[in-house]
Structure formats: structure tokens, C-alpha cells
Tab-separated table of C-alpha atoms in Angstrom:
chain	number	residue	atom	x	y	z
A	1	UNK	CA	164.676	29.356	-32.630
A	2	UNK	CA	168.605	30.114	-31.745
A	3	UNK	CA	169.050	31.610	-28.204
A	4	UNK	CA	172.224	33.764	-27.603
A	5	UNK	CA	173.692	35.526	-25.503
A	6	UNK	CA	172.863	39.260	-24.552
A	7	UNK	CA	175.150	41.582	-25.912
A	8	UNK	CA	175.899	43.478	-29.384
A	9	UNK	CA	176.071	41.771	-32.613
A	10	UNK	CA	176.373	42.619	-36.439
A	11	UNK	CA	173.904	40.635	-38.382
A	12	UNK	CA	174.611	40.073	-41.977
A	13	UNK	CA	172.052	38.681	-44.449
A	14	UNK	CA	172.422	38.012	-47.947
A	15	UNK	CA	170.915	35.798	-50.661
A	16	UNK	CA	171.208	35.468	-54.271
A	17	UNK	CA	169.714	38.137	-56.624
A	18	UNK	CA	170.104	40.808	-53.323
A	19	UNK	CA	172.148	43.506	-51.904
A	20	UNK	CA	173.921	42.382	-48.894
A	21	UNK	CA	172.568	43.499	-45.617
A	22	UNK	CA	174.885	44.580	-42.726
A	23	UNK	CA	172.875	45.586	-39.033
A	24	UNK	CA	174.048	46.366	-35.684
A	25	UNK	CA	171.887	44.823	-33.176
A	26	UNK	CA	171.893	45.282	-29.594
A	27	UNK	CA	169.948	41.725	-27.761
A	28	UNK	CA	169.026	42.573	-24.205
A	29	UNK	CA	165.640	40.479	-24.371
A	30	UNK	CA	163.839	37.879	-27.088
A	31	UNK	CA	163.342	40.087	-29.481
A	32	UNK	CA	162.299	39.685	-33.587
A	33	UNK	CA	164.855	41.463	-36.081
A	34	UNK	CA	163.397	41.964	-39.610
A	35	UNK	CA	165.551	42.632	-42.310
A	36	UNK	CA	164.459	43.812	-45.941
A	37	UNK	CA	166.462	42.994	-49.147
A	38	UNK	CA	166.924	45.418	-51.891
A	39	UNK	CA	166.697	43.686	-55.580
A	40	UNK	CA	170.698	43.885	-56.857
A	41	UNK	CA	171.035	45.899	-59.879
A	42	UNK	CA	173.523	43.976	-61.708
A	43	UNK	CA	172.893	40.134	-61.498
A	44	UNK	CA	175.773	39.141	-63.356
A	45	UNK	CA	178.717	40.099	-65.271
A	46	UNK	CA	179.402	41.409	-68.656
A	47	UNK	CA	177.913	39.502	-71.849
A	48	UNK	CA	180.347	38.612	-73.936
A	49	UNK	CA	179.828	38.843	-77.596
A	50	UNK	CA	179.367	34.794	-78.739
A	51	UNK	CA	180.119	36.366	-82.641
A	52	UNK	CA	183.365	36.145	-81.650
A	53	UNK	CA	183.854	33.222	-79.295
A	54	UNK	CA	183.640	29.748	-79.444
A	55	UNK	CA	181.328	27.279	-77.233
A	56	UNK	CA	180.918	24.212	-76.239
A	57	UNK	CA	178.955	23.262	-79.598
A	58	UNK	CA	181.059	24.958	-82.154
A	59	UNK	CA	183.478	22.636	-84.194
A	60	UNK	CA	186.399	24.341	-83.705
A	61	UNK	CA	189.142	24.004	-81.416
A	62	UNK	CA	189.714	26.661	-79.079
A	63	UNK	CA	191.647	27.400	-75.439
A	64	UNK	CA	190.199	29.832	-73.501
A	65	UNK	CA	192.810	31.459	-70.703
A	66	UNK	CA	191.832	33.882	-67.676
A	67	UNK	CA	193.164	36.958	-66.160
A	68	UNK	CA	195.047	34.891	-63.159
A	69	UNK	CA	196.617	32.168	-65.662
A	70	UNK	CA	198.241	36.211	-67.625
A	71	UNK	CA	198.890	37.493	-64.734
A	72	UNK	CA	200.864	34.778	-62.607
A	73	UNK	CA	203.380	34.727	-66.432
A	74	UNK	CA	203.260	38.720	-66.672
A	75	UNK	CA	206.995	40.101	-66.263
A	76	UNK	CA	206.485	42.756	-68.742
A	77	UNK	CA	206.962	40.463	-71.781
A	78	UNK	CA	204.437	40.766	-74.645
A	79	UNK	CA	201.598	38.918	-74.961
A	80	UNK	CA	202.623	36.022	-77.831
A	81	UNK	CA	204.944	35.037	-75.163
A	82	UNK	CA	202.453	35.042	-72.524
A	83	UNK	CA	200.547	32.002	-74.137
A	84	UNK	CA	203.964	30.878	-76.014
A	85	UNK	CA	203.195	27.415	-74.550
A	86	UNK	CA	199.824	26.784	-75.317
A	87	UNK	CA	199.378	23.924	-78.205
A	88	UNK	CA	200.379	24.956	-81.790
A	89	UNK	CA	201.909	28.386	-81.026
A	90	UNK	CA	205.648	29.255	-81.780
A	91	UNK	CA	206.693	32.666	-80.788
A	92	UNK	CA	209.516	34.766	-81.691
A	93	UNK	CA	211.249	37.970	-79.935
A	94	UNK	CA	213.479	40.601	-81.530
A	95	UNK	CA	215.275	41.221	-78.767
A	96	UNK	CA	215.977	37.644	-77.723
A	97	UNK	CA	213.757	38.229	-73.933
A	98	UNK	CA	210.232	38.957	-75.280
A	99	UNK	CA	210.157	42.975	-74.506
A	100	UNK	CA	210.336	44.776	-78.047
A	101	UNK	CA	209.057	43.213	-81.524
A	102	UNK	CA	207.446	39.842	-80.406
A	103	UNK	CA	205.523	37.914	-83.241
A	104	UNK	CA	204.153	34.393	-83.092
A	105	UNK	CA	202.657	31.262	-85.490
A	106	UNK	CA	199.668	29.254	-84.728
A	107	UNK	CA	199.765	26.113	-86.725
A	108	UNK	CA	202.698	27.448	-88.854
A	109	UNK	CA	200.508	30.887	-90.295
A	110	UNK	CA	201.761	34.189	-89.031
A	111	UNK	CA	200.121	37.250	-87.908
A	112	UNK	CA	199.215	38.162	-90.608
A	113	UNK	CA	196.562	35.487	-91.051
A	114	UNK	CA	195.730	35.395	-87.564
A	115	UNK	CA	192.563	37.945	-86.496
A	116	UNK	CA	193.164	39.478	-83.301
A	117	UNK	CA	190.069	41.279	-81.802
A	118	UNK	CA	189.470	43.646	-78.408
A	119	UNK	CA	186.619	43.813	-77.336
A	120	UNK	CA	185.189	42.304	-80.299
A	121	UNK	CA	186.843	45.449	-82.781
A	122	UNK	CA	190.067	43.967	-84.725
A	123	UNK	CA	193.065	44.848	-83.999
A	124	UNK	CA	194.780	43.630	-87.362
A	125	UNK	CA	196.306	46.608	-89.526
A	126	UNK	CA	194.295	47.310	-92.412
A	127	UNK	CA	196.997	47.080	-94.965
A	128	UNK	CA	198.772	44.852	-93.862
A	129	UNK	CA	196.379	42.640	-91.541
A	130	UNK	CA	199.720	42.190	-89.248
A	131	UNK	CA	200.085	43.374	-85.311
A	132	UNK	CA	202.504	45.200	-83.689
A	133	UNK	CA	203.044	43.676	-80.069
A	134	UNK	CA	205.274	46.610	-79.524
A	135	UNK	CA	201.909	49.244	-80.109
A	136	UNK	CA	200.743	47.955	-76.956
A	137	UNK	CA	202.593	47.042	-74.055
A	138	UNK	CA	201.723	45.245	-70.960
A	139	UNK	CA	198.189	45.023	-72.402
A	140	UNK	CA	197.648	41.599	-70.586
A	141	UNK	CA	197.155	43.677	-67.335
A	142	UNK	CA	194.062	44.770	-68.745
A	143	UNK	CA	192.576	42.009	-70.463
A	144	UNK	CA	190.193	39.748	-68.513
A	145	UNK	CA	190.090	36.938	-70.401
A	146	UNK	CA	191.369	35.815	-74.048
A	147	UNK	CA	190.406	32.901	-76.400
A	148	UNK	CA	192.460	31.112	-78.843
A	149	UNK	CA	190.897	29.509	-81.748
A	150	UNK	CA	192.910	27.303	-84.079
A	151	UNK	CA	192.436	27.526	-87.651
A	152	UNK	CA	189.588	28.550	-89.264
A	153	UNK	CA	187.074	29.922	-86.704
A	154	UNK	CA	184.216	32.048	-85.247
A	155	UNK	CA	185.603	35.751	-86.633
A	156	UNK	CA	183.204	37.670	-88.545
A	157	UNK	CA	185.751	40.359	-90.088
A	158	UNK	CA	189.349	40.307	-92.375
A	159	UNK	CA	190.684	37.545	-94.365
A	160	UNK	CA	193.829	37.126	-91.353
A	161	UNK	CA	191.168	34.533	-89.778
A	162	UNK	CA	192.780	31.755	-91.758
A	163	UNK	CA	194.969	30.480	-89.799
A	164	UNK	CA	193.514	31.131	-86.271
A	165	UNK	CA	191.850	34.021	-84.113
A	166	UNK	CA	192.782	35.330	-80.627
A	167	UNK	CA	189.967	37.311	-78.936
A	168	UNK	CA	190.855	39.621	-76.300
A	169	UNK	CA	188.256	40.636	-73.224
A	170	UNK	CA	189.346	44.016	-71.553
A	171	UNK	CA	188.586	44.122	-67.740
A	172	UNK	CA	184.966	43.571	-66.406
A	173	UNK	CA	183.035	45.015	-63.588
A	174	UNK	CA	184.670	45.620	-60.124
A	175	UNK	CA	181.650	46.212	-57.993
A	176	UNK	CA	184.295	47.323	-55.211
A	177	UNK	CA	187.429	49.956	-55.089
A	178	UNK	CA	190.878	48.756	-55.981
A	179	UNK	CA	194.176	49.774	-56.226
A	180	UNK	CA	197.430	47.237	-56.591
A	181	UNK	CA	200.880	47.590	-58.298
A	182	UNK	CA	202.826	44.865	-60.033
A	183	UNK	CA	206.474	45.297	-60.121
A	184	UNK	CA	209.350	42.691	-62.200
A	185	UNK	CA	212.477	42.912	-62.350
A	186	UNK	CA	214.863	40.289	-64.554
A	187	UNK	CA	217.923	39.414	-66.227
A	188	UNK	CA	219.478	42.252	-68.970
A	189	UNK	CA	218.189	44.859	-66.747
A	190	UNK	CA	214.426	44.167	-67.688
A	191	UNK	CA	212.052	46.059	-65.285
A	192	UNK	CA	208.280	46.332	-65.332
A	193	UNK	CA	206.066	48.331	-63.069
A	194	UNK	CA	202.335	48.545	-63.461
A	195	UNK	CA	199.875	50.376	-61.371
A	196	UNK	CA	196.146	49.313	-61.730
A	197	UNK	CA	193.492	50.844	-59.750
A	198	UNK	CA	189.353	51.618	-59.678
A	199	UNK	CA	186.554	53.874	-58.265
A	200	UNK	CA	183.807	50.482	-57.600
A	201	UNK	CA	180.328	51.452	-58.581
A	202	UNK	CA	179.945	54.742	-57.617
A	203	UNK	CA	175.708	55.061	-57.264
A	204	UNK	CA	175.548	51.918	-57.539
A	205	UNK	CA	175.782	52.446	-61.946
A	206	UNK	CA	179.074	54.283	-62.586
A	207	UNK	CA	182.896	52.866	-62.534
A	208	UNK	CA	185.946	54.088	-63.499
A	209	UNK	CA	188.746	51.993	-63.885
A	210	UNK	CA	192.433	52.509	-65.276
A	211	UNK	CA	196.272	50.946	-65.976
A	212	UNK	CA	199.311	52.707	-66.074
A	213	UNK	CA	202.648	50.860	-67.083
A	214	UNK	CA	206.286	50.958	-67.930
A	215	UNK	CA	208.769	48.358	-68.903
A	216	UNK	CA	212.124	49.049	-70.151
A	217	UNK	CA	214.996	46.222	-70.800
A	218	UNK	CA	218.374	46.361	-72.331
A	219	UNK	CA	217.728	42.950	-74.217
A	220	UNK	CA	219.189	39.887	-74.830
A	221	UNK	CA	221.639	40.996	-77.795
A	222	UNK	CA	223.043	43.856	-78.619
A	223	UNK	CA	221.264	47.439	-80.280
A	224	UNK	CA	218.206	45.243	-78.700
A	225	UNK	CA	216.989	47.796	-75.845
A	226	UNK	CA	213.176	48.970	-75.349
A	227	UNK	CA	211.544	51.356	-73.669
A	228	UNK	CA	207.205	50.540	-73.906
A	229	UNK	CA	205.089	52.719	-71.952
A	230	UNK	CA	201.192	52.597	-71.729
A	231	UNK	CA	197.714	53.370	-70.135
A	232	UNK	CA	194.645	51.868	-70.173
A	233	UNK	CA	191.242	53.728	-68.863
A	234	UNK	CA	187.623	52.682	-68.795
A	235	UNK	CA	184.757	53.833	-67.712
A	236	UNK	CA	181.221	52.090	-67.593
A	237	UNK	CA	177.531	52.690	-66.922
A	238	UNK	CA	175.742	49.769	-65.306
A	239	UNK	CA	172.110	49.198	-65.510
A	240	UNK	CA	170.075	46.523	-64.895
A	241	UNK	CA	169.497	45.794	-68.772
A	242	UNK	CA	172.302	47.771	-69.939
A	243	UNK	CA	175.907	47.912	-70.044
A	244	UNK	CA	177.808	51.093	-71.955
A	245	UNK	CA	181.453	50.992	-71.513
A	246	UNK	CA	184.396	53.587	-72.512
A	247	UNK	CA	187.643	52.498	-73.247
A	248	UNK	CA	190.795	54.451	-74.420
A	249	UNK	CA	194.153	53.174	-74.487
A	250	UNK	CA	197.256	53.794	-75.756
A	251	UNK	CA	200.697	52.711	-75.881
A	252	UNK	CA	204.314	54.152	-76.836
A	253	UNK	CA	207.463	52.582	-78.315
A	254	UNK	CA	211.427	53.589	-78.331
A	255	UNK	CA	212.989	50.242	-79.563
A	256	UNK	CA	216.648	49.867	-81.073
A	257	UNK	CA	217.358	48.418	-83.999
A	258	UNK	CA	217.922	44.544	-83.977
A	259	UNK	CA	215.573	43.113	-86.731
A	260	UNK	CA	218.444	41.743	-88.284
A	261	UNK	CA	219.249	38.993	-85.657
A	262	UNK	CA	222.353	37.719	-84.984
A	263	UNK	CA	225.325	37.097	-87.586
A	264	UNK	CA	226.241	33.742	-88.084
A	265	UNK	CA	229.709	34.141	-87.431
């Protein structure tokens, strides 16, 4: 038994598996508070689909990299040259500063025999199994988490697995409402600005969640310059043995002409 003082107090009780309970109590003599838990609907976060990702037990070598380790590199750049030092991976950028045409090599095969996956659906063009950065910018404000496997590894879909797979996780439950804005500015007149915002559960089973962005940049060389916008928007029904999830996205490209590099001379 605790004794305390008289007076008004907010009591807050929680345990695992539980909604949090918040009471305003007023002590003015021994007195017996009970409090009654409601069972939490969602226990834990999204499954993620182990077809496409590697564990502890499967032979392959793989890097897993979170949302804060994107986000603390993100200045608008694309996303080969967000993980550009991460073992084996040599990235290259069109413009000379990473905004524009970005492409990269994992162990010395290029993107075209690399299988790139959202969500668990490839991204890899059908024809020519290659991917265009450029199609989506500033998509590594909306991806959770992303693992890199080197070489041959877990991917169930296209022949681009060869040389390595990068899976992509788009943003997971936010049980509370959000809003924040990310701005950059750099060298060559490179500005990014980002605003990412959410509803929470609304009765207690419903979110809504989206991403707006720009980034523009005059590039490193000359006829170099880019102007990327995109959106992201998701929306998800929560149960307590069911997850169904929305997501539409969509990106847009005005880049100049530099894909011939620089001249020697």
C-alpha cells in the first residue's frame, strides 16, 4: 500500500497486449480505484512477406536498412545513392549530384539483373527488366524499411535476380496522427521539400496516410537540370487478424538531356 497525498491526480495504467488507460482521480480519503483494460486490437505491426526477405537462416548475404538510417541521407537524391555506400554497390548519376537518371551495380551486374520489389510486386520493367530512378522520386520518404540481398537470393519472380535483389517496405501503421515536412537545400541550386502527414487509426481500424514531394536541381554539368515531382497515398484497414492496405503512387519527370556525359576534352 502507497499513501499520498490528498489532492487530484491522473492515473495511467498500461500493460502489454492492452489499450492504455488514462483516469482523473480526485483522493480526499483511502479509497480503492479499479481500472479495466480493453484487449488492443492490433498486437503488432505489419507481417512482412518472408518470400521475399532474407533471415537469419537463409545462406545469402543480405543488409537490411531502416526508415531513420534513409531518412538522416535523404536530400532529395535518388535512392541508389541513398545506400551508395553499403558493401558491393557502385552508383552512378546523370547529372553528376544524384537528382535525375541515377543507376547503380551490385557486385559489378546492373539493373537490369537486379530485382527490385515494393511491397513484394516488382518493380523491374517487363521488357527490359531495368528501373528508372527518375519514375519515382523521393520514394525513400515512404519506404519503411529496405533489404539488400547480394547475388543470387530469396526473389520469387524475373530473371534480373541474378545479380542481387533490393526489397522495398512502404510505410507501416501509425497508430497516432502525424504531420512533418522535410525541406533540403544544396549546392547547384538543388532543393527538396516533402510534406508527409496521417489520419492515426480512425475507429480504432482505419488510417490514411500520404507523401507529397518536389525536388528540382540545376545539376552538376551542364543541360543536366531536373524537375521530379511525386505523391504517395495509403490507406489501410486494421483488424485483429487482418491487414488490407491501399497504395497509389505516382511520380513525374522533366529532365534535360545529359546522357552523354562529359567530353573528354
Amino acid at each position: 500500500m502507497t499513501k499520498i497525498k490528498t489532492g487530484t491526480y491522473e492515473l495511467k495504467v498500461s500493460f502489454v497486449g492492452y489499450e492504455t488507460s488514462v483516469k482523473t482521480i480526485t483522493i480526499t480519503a483511502p479509497a480503492q480505484v479499479d481500472v479495466a483494460l480493453v484487449r488492443k486490437t492490433i498486437m503488432e505491426d505489419e507481417v512482412i512477406i518472408r518470400s521475399t526477405r532474407a533471415g537469419d537462416r537463409t545462406p545469402v548475404t543480405y543488409q537490411d536498412i531502416s526508415h531513420n538510417d534513409l531518412s538522416g541521407k535523404n536530400m532529395g537524391q535518388d535512392l541508389p545513392l541513398l545506400v551508395s555506400l553499403t558493401p558491393s554497390i557502385v552508383t552512378t548519376s546523370d547529372a553528376g549530384n544524384g537528382v535525375g537518371y541515377t543507376a547503380m551495380r551490385i557486385r559489378g551486374t546492373d539493373m537490369t539483373r537486379i530485382n527490385v520489389t515494393l511491397n513484394g510486386i516488382p518493380l523491374n520493367d517487363a521488357e527490359s527488366h531495368d528501373v528508372f530512378w527518375v519514375d519515382l522520386p523521393d520514394v525513400a520518404a515512404s519506404v519503411e524499411n529496405l533489404q539488400i540481398q547480394r547475388g543470387v537470393g530469396t526473389s520469387t519472380n524475373g530473371a534480373s535476380a541474378f545479380g542481387a535483389s533490393l526489397n522495398l517496405q512502404t510505410s507501416s501503421l501509425h497508430a497516432e496522427p502525424y504531420a512533418e515536412t522535410s525541406n533540403a537545400f544544396g549546392s547547384f541550386n538543388t532543393i527538396k521539400n516533402s510534406v508527409t502527414l496521417g489520419t492515426g487509426l480512425l475507429n480504432k481500424c482505419i488510417t490514411f496516410d500520404g507523401r507529397f514531394s518536389k525536388v528540382q536541381s540545376d545539376g552538376y554539368i551542364d543541360r543536366a537540370s531536373s524537375n521530379l515531382k511525386s505523391w504517395f497515398i495509403s490507406s489501410g484497414y486494421y483488424s485483429r487478424r487482418t491487414i488490407v492496405k491501399f497504395n497509389l503512387m505516382s511520380g513525374d519527370e522533366k529532365t534535360y538531356q545529359a546522357w552523354d556525359g562529359i567530353p573528354s576534352e
